[in-house]
Every structure is written in structure tokens, then in C-alpha cells.
């Protein structure tokens, strides 16, 4: 069913609600009354329609919840979606339900089940990894594979910290390693915070630069294949699965990661020392007034022209190819 533009928000109109931090309630014209609840802070969007007293049907979807709620003295059916990176698709899903209720005379349950059949695939994959996170996880895993061969599976998995806030990707007794992966022809890497390239006390910090390029199935590996290779090499260590889950990996999404990748070049490492172009809190303190007012920043650094260094074990095996 095509949406009536007079009944529903345009993409730009919806964006105004999505980029406003305050929750909003938008009435959808028609009978019975239907309204949209947009809550950008919680990344949640919901459709409400008057509750008729019948049992609320079960809805077996991971990122959608159907329940009865009471607001302003009125009881409603409420179907809410944690939309993650798909707010517009989620809105279309809820708009379709509203059309079925108001224009086709369907009950809330009938309309919901009909729309679910159409949109289930979108909902099922609403939290699969973005392409940027896929590339990042691919790089961390192939670095992990090399570390396992240089040390042990247990030691390497325990050293993998990249999924945790304010931690470097890998922390070994020999030093910490930030693993950065790009598919560009130059070694341009995004640094996500002012702390990411700040060394820990008494622990040298290294940036490991990986360049990937798309490949054929015969010459490359998909992210799912690298995950399976890591599991084999780690002898299905349950700690690896815990780390993968914290990094956002879910087996149910593996079929969506279809692109094979291979190394574009041999990985290299750079020592994060005083001459490395890093934007850190000490650097800001030296270079501007009121540095305490700069809360955080992300930036892109191009290390293509820098001279690489020989990193300590276990990274040295990785950079030797």
C-alpha cells in the first residue's frame, strides 16, 4: 500500500523530529485515532491506537515490542521499535499499519501481523553491523589470528579490549595496539576520541594500519569466514564468543556480510610518540586556551607518508606479512 503524502510525514519532516532531542507525539489523520511517538534520545519510534480491551497479541521480534499503555487517561495499543540505524524504514513500517487500520478497517492485531510479514526482514537486521564496523572488526580479527599464532589463544583473546569504552584494541605486556582498518588507497584512519591515541602509563602505544580491498570469493574472505577461522584457531574458546558478542557480532547476521576482502598491502605499525600527529588532551592543553572546554573530538589522520616502525611482539609477526 502506498502512503498518502497528506497523512504521513515526508523524509525531511521526519528528520526534524529525529534530530530534535525532545520526544514528540504526531497525530495521523483518520479514524480511529492513531498517533506516532518519536523518542530520538532512546532511538525509539512507536505507533499508538486506541486499546479495545482484547488480549495483546504476542510479537516475536527482537527489536519491536507490542503492549497496552495508558497515557493521559487513555489506553492504547503501542507498537514500539528500537530503530538503531533504520528510523525511516521503521517509520514506513508503522505508517503501513496505520493505513491498514484507518483505511482498510483492520484491527490493530491484523494490521500489525500483515505489516510484519512485509517488513520482518528489515526488523531482523536492524542492528547488524554497519559497513564501517564490519571493516573494523575484520581488521581486529585478522590481527587477533596473527597474535594467536605468535602467543596463545587464551593470551590473545584476553588482550582484545577494543569493544570496551576507553580501552585500546589490544593490550599485551609488550604494549598496547590500536588496530585501524581502511578500504581507501591511502592510509587514512578515523580516530574516534581524544583518548584513543593516548598511551597508558609505562606501556608503549602503537597504531597498526591495515588496508583492505574487495576481492573475489576465491581470493578473499568474508567477515563470517574470518570469525569461523578465529573460532577454529581458538579451539572454540567461549571467551572468544563473549568478545565477539561485545564487539557486535551475531551469528544470525552472518549471511548479510557477503563481501570478501583481502589485504591491499602489508600491514604496518607506527609508534605513538611525541612526533606522531595525534590529537590528544595534552596536545590540546598545549595548543589552545581553556582546553577543559573541549570535551571530545574525532578526526581523520593520514599516515601514508610517515615512516613505519618495527613493533614489539606479537604485532611484529603481523607486520612482517
mmCIF file of C-alpha atoms in Angstrom:
data_model
loop_
_atom_site.group_PDB
_atom_site.id
_atom_site.type_symbol
_atom_site.label_atom_id
_atom_site.label_comp_id
_atom_site.label_asym_id
_atom_site.label_seq_id
_atom_site.Cartn_x
_atom_site.Cartn_y
_atom_site.Cartn_z
ATOM 1 C CA UNK A 1 0.000 0.000 0.000
ATOM 2 C CA UNK A 2 1.421 3.404 -0.935
ATOM 3 C CA UNK A 3 1.439 6.039 1.774
ATOM 4 C CA UNK A 4 -0.810 9.101 1.352
ATOM 5 C CA UNK A 5 1.518 12.122 1.492
ATOM 6 C CA UNK A 6 -1.218 14.147 3.245
ATOM 7 C CA UNK A 7 -1.395 11.583 6.030
ATOM 8 C CA UNK A 8 2.263 10.853 6.562
ATOM 9 C CA UNK A 9 5.490 12.751 7.153
ATOM 10 C CA UNK A 10 7.988 13.336 4.385
ATOM 11 C CA UNK A 11 11.525 12.141 4.961
ATOM 12 C CA UNK A 12 12.712 15.674 5.720
ATOM 13 C CA UNK A 13 9.778 16.291 8.075
ATOM 14 C CA UNK A 14 10.548 13.068 9.935
ATOM 15 C CA UNK A 15 14.210 14.105 10.164
ATOM 16 C CA UNK A 16 13.173 17.245 12.046
ATOM 17 C CA UNK A 17 11.690 15.046 14.771
ATOM 18 C CA UNK A 18 14.610 12.590 14.694
ATOM 19 C CA UNK A 19 17.223 15.323 15.165
ATOM 20 C CA UNK A 20 15.293 17.057 17.951
ATOM 21 C CA UNK A 21 16.330 15.532 21.294
ATOM 22 C CA UNK A 22 12.868 16.022 22.818
ATOM 23 C CA UNK A 23 10.198 13.301 22.395
ATOM 24 C CA UNK A 24 7.282 14.233 20.132
ATOM 25 C CA UNK A 25 3.753 12.954 19.506
ATOM 26 C CA UNK A 26 2.414 13.270 15.935
ATOM 27 C CA UNK A 27 -1.252 12.594 15.177
ATOM 28 C CA UNK A 28 -2.002 10.657 11.979
ATOM 29 C CA UNK A 29 -5.258 11.944 10.425
ATOM 30 C CA UNK A 30 -8.030 9.356 10.248
ATOM 31 C CA UNK A 31 -10.370 7.133 12.249
ATOM 32 C CA UNK A 32 -9.752 5.509 14.653
ATOM 33 C CA UNK A 33 -7.194 7.840 16.195
ATOM 34 C CA UNK A 34 -3.568 6.826 15.558
ATOM 35 C CA UNK A 35 -0.506 8.697 16.670
ATOM 36 C CA UNK A 36 3.230 8.420 16.324
ATOM 37 C CA UNK A 37 5.596 8.781 19.283
ATOM 38 C CA UNK A 38 9.168 9.717 18.327
ATOM 39 C CA UNK A 39 11.843 9.479 21.034
ATOM 40 C CA UNK A 40 15.267 10.212 19.451
ATOM 41 C CA UNK A 41 17.213 10.014 22.717
ATOM 42 C CA UNK A 42 16.156 6.370 23.165
ATOM 43 C CA UNK A 43 16.283 5.750 19.380
ATOM 44 C CA UNK A 44 12.704 4.588 19.615
ATOM 45 C CA UNK A 45 9.632 5.175 17.455
ATOM 46 C CA UNK A 46 6.125 3.899 18.296
ATOM 47 C CA UNK A 47 2.597 3.750 16.892
ATOM 48 C CA UNK A 48 -0.361 4.075 19.251
ATOM 49 C CA UNK A 49 -4.018 3.284 18.556
ATOM 50 C CA UNK A 50 -6.977 3.010 20.999
ATOM 51 C CA UNK A 51 -6.960 -0.190 23.050
ATOM 52 C CA UNK A 52 -10.133 -2.279 22.665
ATOM 53 C CA UNK A 53 -9.658 -4.430 25.742
ATOM 54 C CA UNK A 54 -8.719 -7.618 23.881
ATOM 55 C CA UNK A 55 -5.560 -9.520 24.897
ATOM 56 C CA UNK A 56 -2.403 -8.039 23.454
ATOM 57 C CA UNK A 57 -1.050 -10.479 20.843
ATOM 58 C CA UNK A 58 2.448 -11.882 21.241
ATOM 59 C CA UNK A 59 5.016 -10.423 18.865
ATOM 60 C CA UNK A 60 8.223 -12.434 18.477
ATOM 61 C CA UNK A 61 10.531 -9.729 17.124
ATOM 62 C CA UNK A 62 13.798 -8.843 18.797
ATOM 63 C CA UNK A 63 13.629 -5.071 18.293
ATOM 64 C CA UNK A 64 9.876 -4.483 18.382
ATOM 65 C CA UNK A 65 7.524 -4.583 21.372
ATOM 66 C CA UNK A 66 3.723 -4.631 21.406
ATOM 67 C CA UNK A 67 1.897 -3.786 24.625
ATOM 68 C CA UNK A 68 -1.004 -1.856 26.148
ATOM 69 C CA UNK A 69 -0.142 1.529 27.706
ATOM 70 C CA UNK A 70 -2.075 4.302 29.381
ATOM 71 C CA UNK A 71 -1.325 7.989 28.756
ATOM 72 C CA UNK A 72 -3.487 10.985 29.547
ATOM 73 C CA UNK A 73 -6.283 8.772 30.812
ATOM 74 C CA UNK A 74 -6.490 6.874 27.500
ATOM 75 C CA UNK A 75 -5.443 3.270 26.925
ATOM 76 C CA UNK A 76 -3.569 2.473 23.762
ATOM 77 C CA UNK A 77 -2.096 -0.379 21.845
ATOM 78 C CA UNK A 78 1.533 0.596 21.401
ATOM 79 C CA UNK A 79 3.941 -0.964 18.908
ATOM 80 C CA UNK A 80 7.437 0.416 19.527
ATOM 81 C CA UNK A 81 10.643 -0.182 17.573
ATOM 82 C CA UNK A 82 14.247 0.344 18.617
ATOM 83 C CA UNK A 83 15.179 1.628 15.189
ATOM 84 C CA UNK A 84 19.015 1.766 15.513
ATOM 85 C CA UNK A 85 20.206 2.883 12.058
ATOM 86 C CA UNK A 86 16.829 2.420 10.308
ATOM 87 C CA UNK A 87 14.471 5.172 11.516
ATOM 88 C CA UNK A 88 12.947 5.844 8.097
ATOM 89 C CA UNK A 89 12.265 2.172 7.376
ATOM 90 C CA UNK A 90 10.756 1.778 10.837
ATOM 91 C CA UNK A 91 8.522 4.773 10.190
ATOM 92 C CA UNK A 92 7.316 3.252 6.902
ATOM 93 C CA UNK A 93 6.515 0.048 8.770
ATOM 94 C CA UNK A 94 4.384 1.898 11.342
ATOM 95 C CA UNK A 95 2.750 4.052 8.652
ATOM 96 C CA UNK A 96 1.702 0.903 6.810
ATOM 97 C CA UNK A 97 -0.001 -0.365 9.976
ATOM 98 C CA UNK A 98 -1.806 2.956 10.438
ATOM 99 C CA UNK A 99 -3.060 2.801 6.828
ATOM 100 C CA UNK A 100 -4.377 -0.726 7.321
ATOM 101 C CA UNK A 101 -6.206 0.326 10.492
ATOM 102 C CA UNK A 102 -7.643 3.618 9.265
ATOM 103 C CA UNK A 103 -8.204 2.926 5.558
ATOM 104 C CA UNK A 104 -8.827 -0.829 5.422
ATOM 105 C CA UNK A 105 -10.669 -1.277 8.727
ATOM 106 C CA UNK A 106 -8.210 -3.850 10.103
ATOM 107 C CA UNK A 107 -7.851 -4.422 13.814
ATOM 108 C CA UNK A 108 -4.546 -3.442 15.390
ATOM 109 C CA UNK A 109 -3.534 -7.103 15.557
ATOM 110 C CA UNK A 110 -4.468 -7.823 11.938
ATOM 111 C CA UNK A 111 -2.679 -4.723 10.687
ATOM 112 C CA UNK A 112 0.437 -5.462 12.733
ATOM 113 C CA UNK A 113 0.718 -9.085 11.602
ATOM 114 C CA UNK A 114 0.190 -8.099 7.969
ATOM 115 C CA UNK A 115 2.897 -5.445 8.109
ATOM 116 C CA UNK A 116 5.279 -7.757 9.965
ATOM 117 C CA UNK A 117 5.107 -10.215 7.080
ATOM 118 C CA UNK A 118 6.298 -7.434 4.775
ATOM 119 C CA UNK A 119 8.881 -5.758 6.976
ATOM 120 C CA UNK A 120 10.232 -8.654 9.042
ATOM 121 C CA UNK A 121 13.497 -8.754 7.150
ATOM 122 C CA UNK A 122 14.179 -5.093 7.923
ATOM 123 C CA UNK A 123 13.418 -5.598 11.603
ATOM 124 C CA UNK A 124 15.518 -8.761 11.826
ATOM 125 C CA UNK A 125 18.617 -6.946 10.577
ATOM 126 C CA UNK A 126 18.053 -3.528 12.134
ATOM 127 C CA UNK A 127 21.147 -3.933 14.289
ATOM 128 C CA UNK A 128 23.550 -5.719 12.000
ATOM 129 C CA UNK A 129 26.976 -4.102 11.855
ATOM 130 C CA UNK A 130 27.454 -1.037 9.701
ATOM 131 C CA UNK A 131 29.995 -1.321 6.898
ATOM 132 C CA UNK A 132 32.486 0.751 8.898
ATOM 133 C CA UNK A 133 32.154 -1.554 11.904
ATOM 134 C CA UNK A 134 32.414 -4.631 9.671
ATOM 135 C CA UNK A 135 35.706 -3.354 8.265
ATOM 136 C CA UNK A 136 36.966 -2.529 11.754
ATOM 137 C CA UNK A 137 36.045 -5.941 13.156
ATOM 138 C CA UNK A 138 37.602 -7.681 10.136
ATOM 139 C CA UNK A 139 40.895 -5.897 10.809
ATOM 140 C CA UNK A 140 40.875 -6.655 14.530
ATOM 141 C CA UNK A 141 40.155 -10.325 13.863
ATOM 142 C CA UNK A 142 42.954 -10.851 11.357
ATOM 143 C CA UNK A 143 45.304 -9.131 13.820
ATOM 144 C CA UNK A 144 43.967 -11.481 16.516
ATOM 145 C CA UNK A 145 44.619 -14.502 14.275
ATOM 146 C CA UNK A 146 48.252 -13.462 13.899
ATOM 147 C CA UNK A 147 48.607 -12.846 17.642
ATOM 148 C CA UNK A 148 47.242 -16.301 18.436
ATOM 149 C CA UNK A 149 49.935 -17.824 16.254
ATOM 150 C CA UNK A 150 52.611 -15.740 17.975
ATOM 151 C CA UNK A 151 51.393 -16.346 21.549
ATOM 152 C CA UNK A 152 48.399 -18.443 22.627
ATOM 153 C CA UNK A 153 44.671 -18.217 22.026
ATOM 154 C CA UNK A 154 43.935 -17.509 25.682
ATOM 155 C CA UNK A 155 46.509 -14.730 25.979
ATOM 156 C CA UNK A 156 45.470 -13.077 22.699
ATOM 157 C CA UNK A 157 41.727 -13.196 23.426
ATOM 158 C CA UNK A 158 42.320 -11.769 26.908
ATOM 159 C CA UNK A 159 44.337 -8.947 25.318
ATOM 160 C CA UNK A 160 41.486 -7.987 22.954
ATOM 161 C CA UNK A 161 39.842 -4.972 24.598
ATOM 162 C CA UNK A 162 38.598 -2.927 21.641
ATOM 163 C CA UNK A 163 34.905 -3.493 22.361
ATOM 164 C CA UNK A 164 35.161 -1.788 25.776
ATOM 165 C CA UNK A 165 34.899 2.007 26.177
ATOM 166 C CA UNK A 166 38.150 3.905 26.784
ATOM 167 C CA UNK A 167 40.308 0.839 26.074
ATOM 168 C CA UNK A 168 42.912 0.283 23.391
ATOM 169 C CA UNK A 169 42.105 -2.527 20.943
ATOM 170 C CA UNK A 170 44.775 -4.921 22.216
ATOM 171 C CA UNK A 171 46.791 -4.667 25.410
ATOM 172 C CA UNK A 172 49.763 -7.022 25.782
ATOM 173 C CA UNK A 173 52.616 -6.883 28.307
ATOM 174 C CA UNK A 174 54.802 -5.552 25.487
ATOM 175 C CA UNK A 175 52.474 -2.646 24.694
ATOM 176 C CA UNK A 176 49.037 -1.542 23.513
ATOM 177 C CA UNK A 177 47.895 -1.619 19.893
ATOM 178 C CA UNK A 178 45.198 0.418 18.173
ATOM 179 C CA UNK A 179 44.175 -1.525 15.067
ATOM 180 C CA UNK A 180 42.871 0.734 12.304
ATOM 181 C CA UNK A 181 41.471 -0.664 9.065
ATOM 182 C CA UNK A 182 40.581 1.172 5.876
ATOM 183 C CA UNK A 183 39.492 0.301 2.333
ATOM 184 C CA UNK A 184 40.941 3.513 0.885
ATOM 185 C CA UNK A 185 44.063 3.643 -1.281
ATOM 186 C CA UNK A 186 45.820 5.795 1.306
ATOM 187 C CA UNK A 187 46.287 5.025 4.980
ATOM 188 C CA UNK A 188 43.582 7.342 6.258
ATOM 189 C CA UNK A 189 42.147 6.324 9.599
ATOM 190 C CA UNK A 190 39.448 7.791 11.785
ATOM 191 C CA UNK A 191 40.398 8.409 15.407
ATOM 192 C CA UNK A 192 37.216 8.412 17.439
ATOM 193 C CA UNK A 193 38.214 10.278 20.603
ATOM 194 C CA UNK A 194 40.849 12.406 22.287
ATOM 195 C CA UNK A 195 41.917 9.418 24.373
ATOM 196 C CA UNK A 196 42.261 6.786 21.653
ATOM 197 C CA UNK A 197 45.899 7.642 20.887
ATOM 198 C CA UNK A 198 46.891 8.444 24.459
ATOM 199 C CA UNK A 199 49.438 5.892 25.733
ATOM 200 C CA UNK A 200 48.877 4.152 29.029
ATOM 201 C CA UNK A 201 51.461 4.774 31.776
ATOM 202 C CA UNK A 202 54.580 2.627 31.283
ATOM 203 C CA UNK A 203 53.091 0.991 28.168
ATOM 204 C CA UNK A 204 54.103 1.979 24.625
ATOM 205 C CA UNK A 205 51.226 2.562 22.206
ATOM 206 C CA UNK A 206 51.209 1.556 18.549
ATOM 207 C CA UNK A 207 48.854 2.270 15.675
ATOM 208 C CA UNK A 208 48.562 -0.762 13.392
ATOM 209 C CA UNK A 209 47.418 0.284 9.920
ATOM 210 C CA UNK A 210 45.577 -2.247 7.746
ATOM 211 C CA UNK A 211 44.440 -1.670 4.174
ATOM 212 C CA UNK A 212 41.759 -3.950 2.713
ATOM 213 C CA UNK A 213 40.243 -4.166 -0.729
ATOM 214 C CA UNK A 214 37.265 -6.056 -2.141
ATOM 215 C CA UNK A 215 38.112 -9.466 -3.566
ATOM 216 C CA UNK A 216 36.562 -12.471 -5.248
ATOM 217 C CA UNK A 217 35.408 -15.439 -3.163
ATOM 218 C CA UNK A 218 38.468 -17.300 -4.425
ATOM 219 C CA UNK A 219 40.968 -14.651 -3.316
ATOM 220 C CA UNK A 220 39.335 -13.123 -0.238
ATOM 221 C CA UNK A 221 37.422 -13.898 2.925
ATOM 222 C CA UNK A 222 34.143 -12.590 4.276
ATOM 223 C CA UNK A 223 33.776 -11.376 7.832
ATOM 224 C CA UNK A 224 31.846 -14.548 8.678
ATOM 225 C CA UNK A 225 34.711 -16.694 7.346
ATOM 226 C CA UNK A 226 37.239 -14.795 9.461
ATOM 227 C CA UNK A 227 35.045 -15.321 12.535
ATOM 228 C CA UNK A 228 34.919 -19.056 11.859
ATOM 229 C CA UNK A 229 38.682 -19.162 11.300
ATOM 230 C CA UNK A 230 39.234 -17.436 14.643
ATOM 231 C CA UNK A 231 36.958 -19.941 16.359
ATOM 232 C CA UNK A 232 38.872 -22.850 14.843
ATOM 233 C CA UNK A 233 42.239 -21.420 15.787
ATOM 234 C CA UNK A 234 40.992 -20.695 19.317
ATOM 235 C CA UNK A 235 39.515 -24.194 19.584
ATOM 236 C CA UNK A 236 36.042 -22.692 20.148
ATOM 237 C CA UNK A 237 37.153 -20.899 23.302
ATOM 238 C CA UNK A 238 33.937 -19.499 24.888
ATOM 239 C CA UNK A 239 35.811 -16.324 25.823
ATOM 240 C CA UNK A 240 36.175 -15.570 22.124
ATOM 241 C CA UNK A 241 32.416 -15.764 21.619
ATOM 242 C CA UNK A 242 31.917 -13.385 24.533
ATOM 243 C CA UNK A 243 34.357 -10.933 22.978
ATOM 244 C CA UNK A 244 32.704 -11.256 19.574
ATOM 245 C CA UNK A 245 29.295 -10.553 21.093
ATOM 246 C CA UNK A 246 30.617 -7.463 22.858
ATOM 247 C CA UNK A 247 32.027 -6.297 19.522
ATOM 248 C CA UNK A 248 28.541 -6.543 17.979
ATOM 249 C CA UNK A 249 28.872 -9.877 16.184
ATOM 250 C CA UNK A 250 25.768 -12.089 15.989
ATOM 251 C CA UNK A 251 25.712 -15.405 14.152
ATOM 252 C CA UNK A 252 22.183 -14.734 12.905
ATOM 253 C CA UNK A 253 23.506 -11.820 10.815
ATOM 254 C CA UNK A 254 26.415 -13.710 9.250
ATOM 255 C CA UNK A 255 24.669 -14.170 5.889
ATOM 256 C CA UNK A 256 24.389 -10.379 5.487
ATOM 257 C CA UNK A 257 28.177 -9.959 5.448
ATOM 258 C CA UNK A 258 28.789 -11.215 1.913
ATOM 259 C CA UNK A 259 31.703 -9.092 0.681
ATOM 260 C CA UNK A 260 35.074 -10.902 0.550
ATOM 261 C CA UNK A 261 38.132 -8.808 1.414
ATOM 262 C CA UNK A 262 41.874 -9.277 1.088
ATOM 263 C CA UNK A 263 44.870 -7.221 2.139
ATOM 264 C CA UNK A 264 45.625 -4.345 -0.218
ATOM 265 C CA UNK A 265 49.119 -4.025 1.270
ATOM 266 C CA UNK A 266 51.235 -5.422 4.075
ATOM 267 C CA UNK A 267 50.103 -4.004 7.435
ATOM 268 C CA UNK A 268 52.426 -1.518 9.106
ATOM 269 C CA UNK A 269 52.768 -0.070 12.600
ATOM 270 C CA UNK A 270 53.593 3.391 13.915
ATOM 271 C CA UNK A 271 54.874 4.219 17.370
ATOM 272 C CA UNK A 272 52.704 6.851 19.060
ATOM 273 C CA UNK A 273 55.393 9.221 20.287
ATOM 274 C CA UNK A 274 55.800 12.959 20.552
ATOM 275 C CA UNK A 275 56.229 13.425 16.793
ATOM 276 C CA UNK A 276 53.144 11.391 15.815
ATOM 277 C CA UNK A 277 50.195 13.559 14.613
ATOM 278 C CA UNK A 278 47.776 12.684 17.421
ATOM 279 C CA UNK A 279 45.070 14.965 18.768
ATOM 280 C CA UNK A 280 45.081 14.245 22.498
ATOM 281 C CA UNK A 281 44.133 16.137 25.644
ATOM 282 C CA UNK A 282 47.773 17.068 26.419
ATOM 283 C CA UNK A 283 48.178 18.320 22.835
ATOM 284 C CA UNK A 284 45.067 20.469 23.178
ATOM 285 C CA UNK A 285 46.236 21.763 26.549
ATOM 286 C CA UNK A 286 49.484 22.921 24.929
ATOM 287 C CA UNK A 287 47.827 24.498 21.920
ATOM 288 C CA UNK A 288 44.726 26.405 22.971
ATOM 289 C CA UNK A 289 43.102 28.430 25.689
ATOM 290 C CA UNK A 290 40.537 26.876 28.021
ATOM 291 C CA UNK A 291 41.315 23.311 26.894
ATOM 292 C CA UNK A 292 38.946 21.967 29.549
ATOM 293 C CA UNK A 293 36.042 23.279 27.435
ATOM 294 C CA UNK A 294 36.892 20.862 24.603
ATOM 295 C CA UNK A 295 35.021 17.768 25.728
ATOM 296 C CA UNK A 296 35.804 15.371 22.872
ATOM 297 C CA UNK A 297 36.632 15.162 19.171
ATOM 298 C CA UNK A 298 37.024 12.707 16.318
ATOM 299 C CA UNK A 299 39.328 13.230 13.359
ATOM 300 C CA UNK A 300 40.960 11.532 10.374
ATOM 301 C CA UNK A 301 44.721 11.127 10.200
ATOM 302 C CA UNK A 302 46.600 10.216 7.015
ATOM 303 C CA UNK A 303 49.746 8.287 7.911
ATOM 304 C CA UNK A 304 50.627 7.293 4.339
ATOM 305 C CA UNK A 305 53.767 9.413 4.238
ATOM 306 C CA UNK A 306 55.057 8.508 7.698
ATOM 307 C CA UNK A 307 57.891 6.065 8.254
ATOM 308 C CA UNK A 308 56.647 2.853 9.827
ATOM 309 C CA UNK A 309 58.360 1.301 12.839
ATOM 310 C CA UNK A 310 59.073 -2.270 13.905
ATOM 311 C CA UNK A 311 56.520 -3.094 16.641
ATOM 312 C CA UNK A 312 57.165 -5.470 19.525
ATOM 313 C CA UNK A 313 55.787 -8.998 19.734
ATOM 314 C CA UNK A 314 53.186 -10.181 18.935
ATOM 315 C CA UNK A 315 52.473 -7.429 16.373
ATOM 316 C CA UNK A 316 55.814 -7.865 14.636
ATOM 317 C CA UNK A 317 54.694 -11.153 13.117
ATOM 318 C CA UNK A 318 51.642 -9.436 11.674
ATOM 319 C CA UNK A 319 53.568 -6.572 10.066
ATOM 320 C CA UNK A 320 56.073 -8.979 8.553
ATOM 321 C CA UNK A 321 53.256 -10.430 6.473
#
